[in-house]
Amino acid sequence: AQTVTQSQPEMSVQEAETVTLSCTYDTSENNYYLFWYKQPPSRQMILVIRQEAYKQQNATENRFSVNFQKAAKSFSLKISDSQLGDTAMYFCAFCTSGTYKYIFGTGTRLKVLA
Amino acid sequence: GAVVSQHPSWVICKSGTSVKIECRSLDFQATTMFWYRQFPKQSLMLMATSNEGSKATYEQGVEKDKFLINHASLTLSTLTVTSAHPEDSSFYICSARDRTRGYGYTFGSGTRLTVV
């Protein structure tokens, strides 16, 4: 069975600092996609970043970047220059090519401190 | 960008009544719609997957007769909670797949259902 594990239930970071959220997954598939979604207090799910497993280059989106280690099945999210608006629940998600279904991790609650 | 409009955002209903939740894709065709349930401080649990014009596929343990899903058009999917009971109180979220955009799906804003 495919699983996604986020081992950090809660984290905090000072404004302007950098924080890394961890995610590991388990699969026997070779073609898949990985995502980080943000869920602020409004509970709207917002796509932060995505990574295709066949791409070796780590994805980046402005202040957000990932460290994708395929062999280790690790997919961490780095947030640079943290802002108060980054305070949210962050979910790591996995999707195999063809099934279209997401498998979500349990989430990491991030609080950015002023 | 892609937008999914979900209504209502919150609803309170009496036990035994039915509630319908709508999700509309505003600027794209939602070939597949996913319905999730989220309990407080927990992750999203996939309830069912629906493809336009087809019957929904339910995840194990989800009662298909209680949670009726209709995906009659490429822009509209509905979830009806039938004969709702207090244990059905939860946050329900839809997400839509646009096959032209790949695997980053768009989520609705969610519906908080309270059954009293």
mmCIF file of C-alpha atoms in Angstrom:
data_model
loop_
_atom_site.group_PDB
_atom_site.id
_atom_site.type_symbol
_atom_site.label_atom_id
_atom_site.label_comp_id
_atom_site.label_asym_id
_atom_site.label_seq_id
_atom_site.Cartn_x
_atom_site.Cartn_y
_atom_site.Cartn_z
ATOM 1 C CA ALA A 1 0.000 0.000 0.000
ATOM 2 C CA GLN A 2 1.133 3.512 -0.712
ATOM 3 C CA THR A 3 1.598 5.770 2.273
ATOM 4 C CA VAL A 4 2.690 9.313 2.986
ATOM 5 C CA THR A 5 4.244 10.199 6.325
ATOM 6 C CA GLN A 6 4.740 13.622 7.814
ATOM 7 C CA SER A 7 6.571 13.170 11.081
ATOM 8 C CA GLN A 8 6.331 16.752 12.329
ATOM 9 C CA PRO A 9 2.824 17.516 13.644
ATOM 10 C CA GLU A 10 3.736 21.094 14.518
ATOM 11 C CA MET A 11 6.538 23.488 13.767
ATOM 12 C CA SER A 12 7.252 27.141 14.314
ATOM 13 C CA VAL A 13 9.654 29.559 12.695
ATOM 14 C CA GLN A 14 10.556 33.166 13.169
ATOM 15 C CA GLU A 15 9.508 35.589 10.479
ATOM 16 C CA ALA A 16 12.176 35.914 7.735
ATOM 17 C CA GLU A 17 13.828 32.656 8.763
ATOM 18 C CA THR A 18 13.927 29.379 6.822
ATOM 19 C CA VAL A 19 12.067 26.225 7.761
ATOM 20 C CA THR A 20 12.001 22.732 6.306
ATOM 21 C CA LEU A 21 9.012 20.402 6.480
ATOM 22 C CA SER A 22 9.609 16.688 6.085
ATOM 23 C CA CYS A 23 7.683 14.138 4.072
ATOM 24 C CA THR A 24 8.437 10.541 3.229
ATOM 25 C CA TYR A 25 6.398 8.181 1.127
ATOM 26 C CA ASP A 26 6.303 4.550 0.247
ATOM 27 C CA THR A 27 5.512 3.161 -3.176
ATOM 28 C CA SER A 28 6.641 0.532 -5.605
ATOM 29 C CA GLU A 29 5.598 2.671 -8.559
ATOM 30 C CA ASN A 30 8.121 4.459 -10.726
ATOM 31 C CA ASN A 31 5.894 7.130 -12.260
ATOM 32 C CA TYR A 32 4.248 9.405 -9.763
ATOM 33 C CA TYR A 33 3.795 12.982 -8.652
ATOM 34 C CA LEU A 34 4.367 14.687 -5.345
ATOM 35 C CA PHE A 35 2.757 17.829 -4.017
ATOM 36 C CA TRP A 36 2.738 20.204 -1.126
ATOM 37 C CA TYR A 37 -0.574 21.842 -0.357
ATOM 38 C CA LYS A 38 -1.183 24.634 2.103
ATOM 39 C CA GLN A 39 -4.396 24.905 4.115
ATOM 40 C CA PRO A 40 -4.645 28.237 5.944
ATOM 41 C CA PRO A 41 -7.304 28.909 8.601
ATOM 42 C CA SER A 42 -9.808 29.566 5.807
ATOM 43 C CA ARG A 43 -9.371 25.841 5.003
ATOM 44 C CA GLN A 44 -8.952 26.513 1.292
ATOM 45 C CA MET A 45 -6.438 24.032 -0.089
ATOM 46 C CA ILE A 46 -3.768 25.810 -2.093
ATOM 47 C CA LEU A 47 -1.179 24.089 -4.252
ATOM 48 C CA VAL A 48 2.264 25.249 -3.184
ATOM 49 C CA ILE A 49 4.544 23.168 -5.339
ATOM 50 C CA ARG A 50 4.651 19.927 -7.280
ATOM 51 C CA GLN A 51 7.322 17.546 -8.442
ATOM 52 C CA GLU A 52 7.259 14.926 -11.150
ATOM 53 C CA ALA A 53 9.174 11.836 -10.096
ATOM 54 C CA TYR A 54 10.867 11.505 -13.468
ATOM 55 C CA LYS A 55 12.462 14.924 -13.088
ATOM 56 C CA GLN A 56 15.754 14.977 -11.238
ATOM 57 C CA GLN A 57 15.745 18.725 -10.787
ATOM 58 C CA ASN A 58 14.112 19.931 -7.608
ATOM 59 C CA ALA A 59 11.060 22.124 -8.133
ATOM 60 C CA THR A 60 11.077 25.726 -6.946
ATOM 61 C CA GLU A 61 8.334 28.332 -6.701
ATOM 62 C CA ASN A 62 9.611 31.661 -5.442
ATOM 63 C CA ARG A 63 10.315 31.183 -1.702
ATOM 64 C CA PHE A 64 9.294 27.528 -1.789
ATOM 65 C CA SER A 65 11.557 24.731 -2.891
ATOM 66 C CA VAL A 66 11.712 21.000 -2.445
ATOM 67 C CA ASN A 67 14.442 18.488 -1.810
ATOM 68 C CA PHE A 68 13.341 15.412 -3.713
ATOM 69 C CA GLN A 69 15.332 12.296 -2.956
ATOM 70 C CA LYS A 70 13.771 9.548 -5.041
ATOM 71 C CA ALA A 71 15.903 6.704 -3.774
ATOM 72 C CA ALA A 72 15.199 7.660 -0.181
ATOM 73 C CA LYS A 73 11.542 8.392 -0.990
ATOM 74 C CA SER A 74 11.812 11.745 0.644
ATOM 75 C CA PHE A 75 10.168 14.998 -0.388
ATOM 76 C CA SER A 76 10.852 17.898 1.966
ATOM 77 C CA LEU A 77 9.605 21.461 1.576
ATOM 78 C CA LYS A 78 11.823 24.433 2.324
ATOM 79 C CA ILE A 79 10.239 27.805 2.948
ATOM 80 C CA SER A 80 12.682 30.682 2.790
ATOM 81 C CA ASP A 81 12.118 34.163 4.205
ATOM 82 C CA SER A 82 9.063 32.935 6.099
ATOM 83 C CA GLN A 83 6.130 35.316 6.224
ATOM 84 C CA LEU A 84 3.224 35.565 8.635
ATOM 85 C CA GLY A 85 0.928 34.542 5.790
ATOM 86 C CA ASP A 86 2.724 31.216 5.576
ATOM 87 C CA THR A 87 1.057 30.179 8.823
ATOM 88 C CA ALA A 88 -1.056 27.192 7.826
ATOM 89 C CA MET A 89 -1.392 23.448 7.776
ATOM 90 C CA TYR A 90 0.856 21.902 5.146
ATOM 91 C CA PHE A 91 -0.018 18.589 3.540
ATOM 92 C CA CYS A 92 2.287 16.435 1.493
ATOM 93 C CA ALA A 93 0.464 14.440 -1.180
ATOM 94 C CA PHE A 94 1.318 11.646 -3.578
ATOM 95 C CA CYS A 95 -0.355 10.562 -6.781
ATOM 96 C CA THR A 96 0.558 7.756 -9.144
ATOM 97 C CA SER A 97 0.376 8.282 -12.847
ATOM 98 C CA GLY A 98 -2.945 6.960 -14.092
ATOM 99 C CA THR A 99 -4.859 6.595 -10.813
ATOM 100 C CA TYR A 100 -5.329 10.328 -10.351
ATOM 101 C CA LYS A 101 -6.023 9.813 -6.647
ATOM 102 C CA TYR A 102 -4.123 11.786 -4.062
ATOM 103 C CA ILE A 103 -2.832 10.179 -0.901
ATOM 104 C CA PHE A 104 -2.314 12.805 1.765
ATOM 105 C CA GLY A 105 -0.010 12.845 4.731
ATOM 106 C CA THR A 106 -1.311 13.781 8.163
ATOM 107 C CA GLY A 107 -0.105 17.352 7.850
ATOM 108 C CA THR A 108 2.297 19.701 9.609
ATOM 109 C CA ARG A 109 0.945 22.756 11.336
ATOM 110 C CA LEU A 110 3.344 25.629 10.736
ATOM 111 C CA LYS A 111 3.239 28.808 12.728
ATOM 112 C CA VAL A 112 5.299 31.800 11.690
ATOM 113 C CA LEU A 113 6.156 34.009 14.646
ATOM 114 C CA ALA A 114 6.493 37.779 14.428
ATOM 115 C CA GLY B 1 -6.140 30.332 -12.712
ATOM 116 C CA ALA B 2 -8.476 27.418 -12.296
ATOM 117 C CA VAL B 3 -11.292 27.982 -9.811
ATOM 118 C CA VAL B 4 -13.695 25.571 -8.211
ATOM 119 C CA SER B 5 -16.719 27.148 -6.578
ATOM 120 C CA GLN B 6 -18.176 25.110 -3.721
ATOM 121 C CA HIS B 7 -21.520 25.895 -2.097
ATOM 122 C CA PRO B 8 -22.727 26.211 0.517
ATOM 123 C CA SER B 9 -19.723 27.130 2.629
ATOM 124 C CA TRP B 10 -21.555 26.060 5.733
ATOM 125 C CA VAL B 11 -24.877 24.449 6.485
ATOM 126 C CA ILE B 12 -26.775 23.374 9.556
ATOM 127 C CA CYS B 13 -29.479 20.786 9.122
ATOM 128 C CA LYS B 14 -31.735 18.670 11.263
ATOM 129 C CA SER B 15 -31.076 15.017 11.772
ATOM 130 C CA GLY B 16 -32.860 12.933 9.143
ATOM 131 C CA THR B 17 -32.837 15.544 6.411
ATOM 132 C CA SER B 18 -30.710 15.585 3.264
ATOM 133 C CA VAL B 19 -28.141 18.160 2.265
ATOM 134 C CA LYS B 20 -26.728 18.843 -1.180
ATOM 135 C CA ILE B 21 -23.276 20.292 -1.738
ATOM 136 C CA GLU B 22 -22.312 21.646 -5.153
ATOM 137 C CA CYS B 23 -18.952 22.067 -6.792
ATOM 138 C CA ARG B 24 -18.600 23.959 -10.043
ATOM 139 C CA SER B 25 -15.507 24.404 -12.120
ATOM 140 C CA LEU B 26 -15.678 27.973 -13.360
ATOM 141 C CA ASP B 27 -13.127 28.160 -16.125
ATOM 142 C CA PHE B 28 -12.247 24.607 -17.022
ATOM 143 C CA GLN B 29 -13.766 21.220 -17.610
ATOM 144 C CA ALA B 30 -13.610 18.959 -14.593
ATOM 145 C CA THR B 31 -13.248 15.521 -16.106
ATOM 146 C CA THR B 32 -12.810 14.014 -12.662
ATOM 147 C CA MET B 33 -14.084 15.238 -9.310
ATOM 148 C CA PHE B 34 -12.874 14.011 -5.953
ATOM 149 C CA TRP B 35 -14.822 14.326 -2.734
ATOM 150 C CA TYR B 36 -13.061 14.420 0.613
ATOM 151 C CA ARG B 37 -14.048 14.532 4.210
ATOM 152 C CA GLN B 38 -11.884 16.230 6.808
ATOM 153 C CA PHE B 39 -12.300 15.946 10.557
ATOM 154 C CA PRO B 40 -10.914 18.693 12.805
ATOM 155 C CA LYS B 41 -7.126 18.800 12.831
ATOM 156 C CA GLN B 42 -6.923 15.751 10.607
ATOM 157 C CA SER B 43 -5.990 15.021 7.045
ATOM 158 C CA LEU B 44 -8.271 14.721 4.057
ATOM 159 C CA MET B 45 -9.956 11.381 3.593
ATOM 160 C CA LEU B 46 -10.986 10.531 0.044
ATOM 161 C CA MET B 47 -14.614 9.474 -0.065
ATOM 162 C CA ALA B 48 -15.243 8.974 -3.759
ATOM 163 C CA THR B 49 -14.115 9.725 -7.273
ATOM 164 C CA SER B 50 -16.499 10.659 -10.047
ATOM 165 C CA ASN B 51 -15.961 10.977 -13.748
ATOM 166 C CA GLU B 52 -18.325 13.007 -15.873
ATOM 167 C CA GLY B 53 -21.243 10.904 -17.029
ATOM 168 C CA SER B 54 -20.236 7.855 -14.999
ATOM 169 C CA LYS B 55 -21.156 6.420 -11.644
ATOM 170 C CA ALA B 56 -18.944 7.429 -8.780
ATOM 171 C CA THR B 57 -16.364 5.069 -7.360
ATOM 172 C CA TYR B 58 -16.478 4.974 -3.574
ATOM 173 C CA GLU B 59 -13.606 4.263 -1.246
ATOM 174 C CA GLN B 60 -13.819 1.329 1.087
ATOM 175 C CA GLY B 61 -16.032 2.010 4.068
ATOM 176 C CA VAL B 62 -17.938 4.894 2.475
ATOM 177 C CA GLU B 63 -21.672 4.251 2.185
ATOM 178 C CA LYS B 64 -22.691 5.011 -1.365
ATOM 179 C CA ASP B 65 -26.381 5.175 -0.450
ATOM 180 C CA LYS B 66 -25.691 7.805 2.174
ATOM 181 C CA PHE B 67 -23.319 9.924 0.133
ATOM 182 C CA LEU B 68 -24.831 10.302 -3.316
ATOM 183 C CA ILE B 69 -22.551 11.780 -5.922
ATOM 184 C CA ASN B 70 -23.665 13.107 -9.273
ATOM 185 C CA HIS B 71 -21.329 14.357 -11.978
ATOM 186 C CA ALA B 72 -23.713 15.000 -14.814
ATOM 187 C CA SER B 73 -21.704 17.671 -16.579
ATOM 188 C CA LEU B 74 -18.096 18.681 -17.017
ATOM 189 C CA THR B 75 -18.576 21.693 -14.787
ATOM 190 C CA LEU B 76 -20.811 20.456 -11.995
ATOM 191 C CA SER B 77 -20.627 17.718 -9.393
ATOM 192 C CA THR B 78 -22.849 17.338 -6.373
ATOM 193 C CA LEU B 79 -22.612 15.432 -3.118
ATOM 194 C CA THR B 80 -25.860 14.722 -1.310
ATOM 195 C CA VAL B 81 -25.711 13.562 2.278
ATOM 196 C CA THR B 82 -28.938 11.643 2.730
ATOM 197 C CA SER B 83 -30.727 11.182 6.045
ATOM 198 C CA ALA B 84 -27.959 13.067 7.787
ATOM 199 C CA HIS B 85 -27.044 12.237 11.367
ATOM 200 C CA PRO B 86 -24.813 14.073 13.839
ATOM 201 C CA GLU B 87 -21.910 11.754 13.029
ATOM 202 C CA ASP B 88 -22.005 13.057 9.454
ATOM 203 C CA SER B 89 -21.019 16.493 10.741
ATOM 204 C CA SER B 90 -17.705 17.294 9.129
ATOM 205 C CA PHE B 91 -15.889 19.442 6.593
ATOM 206 C CA TYR B 92 -16.417 18.296 3.019
ATOM 207 C CA ILE B 93 -14.098 19.375 0.208
ATOM 208 C CA CYS B 94 -14.174 18.722 -3.499
ATOM 209 C CA SER B 95 -11.286 18.849 -5.910
ATOM 210 C CA ALA B 96 -11.384 18.837 -9.670
ATOM 211 C CA ARG B 97 -9.032 17.429 -12.236
ATOM 212 C CA ASP B 98 -8.645 19.240 -15.507
ATOM 213 C CA ARG B 99 -6.989 16.774 -17.809
ATOM 214 C CA THR B 100 -5.349 19.594 -19.747
ATOM 215 C CA ARG B 101 -3.510 20.791 -16.654
ATOM 216 C CA GLY B 102 -1.891 17.655 -15.373
ATOM 217 C CA TYR B 103 -1.887 16.449 -11.827
ATOM 218 C CA GLY B 104 -2.187 19.637 -9.784
ATOM 219 C CA TYR B 105 -5.863 19.641 -8.917
ATOM 220 C CA THR B 106 -7.950 22.601 -7.842
ATOM 221 C CA PHE B 107 -9.859 22.419 -4.598
ATOM 222 C CA GLY B 108 -13.142 23.971 -3.630
ATOM 223 C CA SER B 109 -13.307 26.094 -0.505
ATOM 224 C CA GLY B 110 -15.084 23.418 1.485
ATOM 225 C CA THR B 111 -18.435 22.993 3.211
ATOM 226 C CA ARG B 112 -18.833 22.743 6.940
ATOM 227 C CA LEU B 113 -21.823 20.527 7.681
ATOM 228 C CA THR B 114 -23.362 20.479 11.131
ATOM 229 C CA VAL B 115 -26.190 18.063 11.784
ATOM 230 C CA VAL B 116 -28.251 18.798 14.892
#
